[in-house]
Structures are given as structure tokens and as C-alpha cells.
Amino acid sequence: TQQRVALIDLNLEFSDIACHFDVAPKGGVVDICRGDREIDKTLLQSALHHLDSGVSLLSKSAYPTEVNQIDTSAIETMY
């Protein structure tokens, strides 16, 4: 089918979903859910890593010190 699927790793401290798929993520949850950003389709697409299988991945940020910048209410907005 042509349906899109995203796997979002919300284990922000020990996220390893990118390792399981052997990819280097382009962005992460922190990049999307900072309190100073409005989540839209363009922002979300820019952070997703698209696999050949059709699944997209969103893992933690490459910078774990930024985890405290997450606006937890923004996580619900992604859905």
C-alpha cells in the first residue's frame, strides 16, 4: 500500500532505534518538539529518516543535552 508509517523513538535518554536500522538520523524528537517551534508537515518531514521499506524513523536528537528543551505537549501535536 501507499500508506505512510513513522516509527518515533520517545526513549530520549537511551534511544537506539537508528542503530537498529543502521542509519544516521537527520533530525530528532528534540528538533521537532522544542518549545519555540510550530510543528508543521515541512518540519516533521525534514527530521524523518525515510527507509527504502517505506517506514520513516524519528529518533532522539544527536545532542542529548537538548532533551530538556522538549515541550512535552508538542509530542501530542506530532500525531
mmCIF file of C-alpha atoms in Angstrom, residues 15-64:
data_model
loop_
_atom_site.group_PDB
_atom_site.id
_atom_site.type_symbol
_atom_site.label_atom_id
_atom_site.label_comp_id
_atom_site.label_asym_id
_atom_site.label_seq_id
_atom_site.Cartn_x
_atom_site.Cartn_y
_atom_site.Cartn_z
ATOM 1 C CA SER A 15 17.276 5.976 22.123
ATOM 2 C CA ASP A 16 18.813 3.429 19.801
ATOM 3 C CA ILE A 17 16.270 2.972 17.037
ATOM 4 C CA ALA A 18 18.653 4.456 14.445
ATOM 5 C CA CYS A 19 21.289 1.888 15.436
ATOM 6 C CA HIS A 20 18.810 -0.957 14.945
ATOM 7 C CA PHE A 21 18.218 0.212 11.382
ATOM 8 C CA ASP A 22 21.887 1.136 10.834
ATOM 9 C CA VAL A 23 21.159 4.734 9.832
ATOM 10 C CA ALA A 24 22.290 8.179 10.898
ATOM 11 C CA PRO A 25 19.181 10.241 11.669
ATOM 12 C CA LYS A 26 18.737 13.635 10.019
ATOM 13 C CA GLY A 27 16.918 15.117 12.972
ATOM 14 C CA GLY A 28 15.140 14.053 16.083
ATOM 15 C CA VAL A 29 12.342 14.498 18.535
ATOM 16 C CA VAL A 30 14.134 17.452 20.131
ATOM 17 C CA ASP A 31 14.368 19.187 16.764
ATOM 18 C CA ILE A 32 10.607 18.856 16.327
ATOM 19 C CA CYS A 33 9.372 19.445 19.879
ATOM 20 C CA ARG A 34 11.308 22.482 21.023
ATOM 21 C CA GLY A 35 9.064 24.970 22.721
ATOM 22 C CA ASP A 36 9.954 27.708 20.232
ATOM 23 C CA ARG A 37 8.747 25.897 17.099
ATOM 24 C CA GLU A 38 5.403 25.271 15.494
ATOM 25 C CA ILE A 39 5.131 21.722 14.217
ATOM 26 C CA ASP A 40 4.088 21.516 10.596
ATOM 27 C CA LYS A 41 4.450 18.970 7.794
ATOM 28 C CA THR A 42 7.654 20.535 6.448
ATOM 29 C CA LEU A 43 9.385 20.499 9.830
ATOM 30 C CA LEU A 44 8.332 16.925 10.501
ATOM 31 C CA GLN A 45 9.426 15.709 7.057
ATOM 32 C CA SER A 46 12.813 17.383 7.451
ATOM 33 C CA ALA A 47 13.549 15.412 10.625
ATOM 34 C CA LEU A 48 12.335 11.989 9.470
ATOM 35 C CA HIS A 49 14.757 9.432 8.053
ATOM 36 C CA HIS A 50 12.994 7.587 5.223
ATOM 37 C CA LEU A 51 13.865 3.919 4.733
ATOM 38 C CA ASP A 52 13.502 2.024 1.452
ATOM 39 C CA SER A 53 10.827 -0.134 3.101
ATOM 40 C CA GLY A 54 8.535 2.901 3.303
ATOM 41 C CA VAL A 55 8.942 3.314 7.058
ATOM 42 C CA SER A 56 10.252 6.619 8.384
ATOM 43 C CA LEU A 57 12.206 6.989 11.616
ATOM 44 C CA LEU A 58 12.290 9.780 14.153
ATOM 45 C CA SER A 59 14.807 9.231 16.919
ATOM 46 C CA LYS A 60 16.250 11.380 19.653
ATOM 47 C CA SER A 61 18.414 14.370 18.924
ATOM 48 C CA ALA A 62 22.094 13.906 18.206
ATOM 49 C CA TYR A 63 22.638 16.268 21.128
ATOM 50 C CA PRO A 64 21.345 14.610 24.328
#
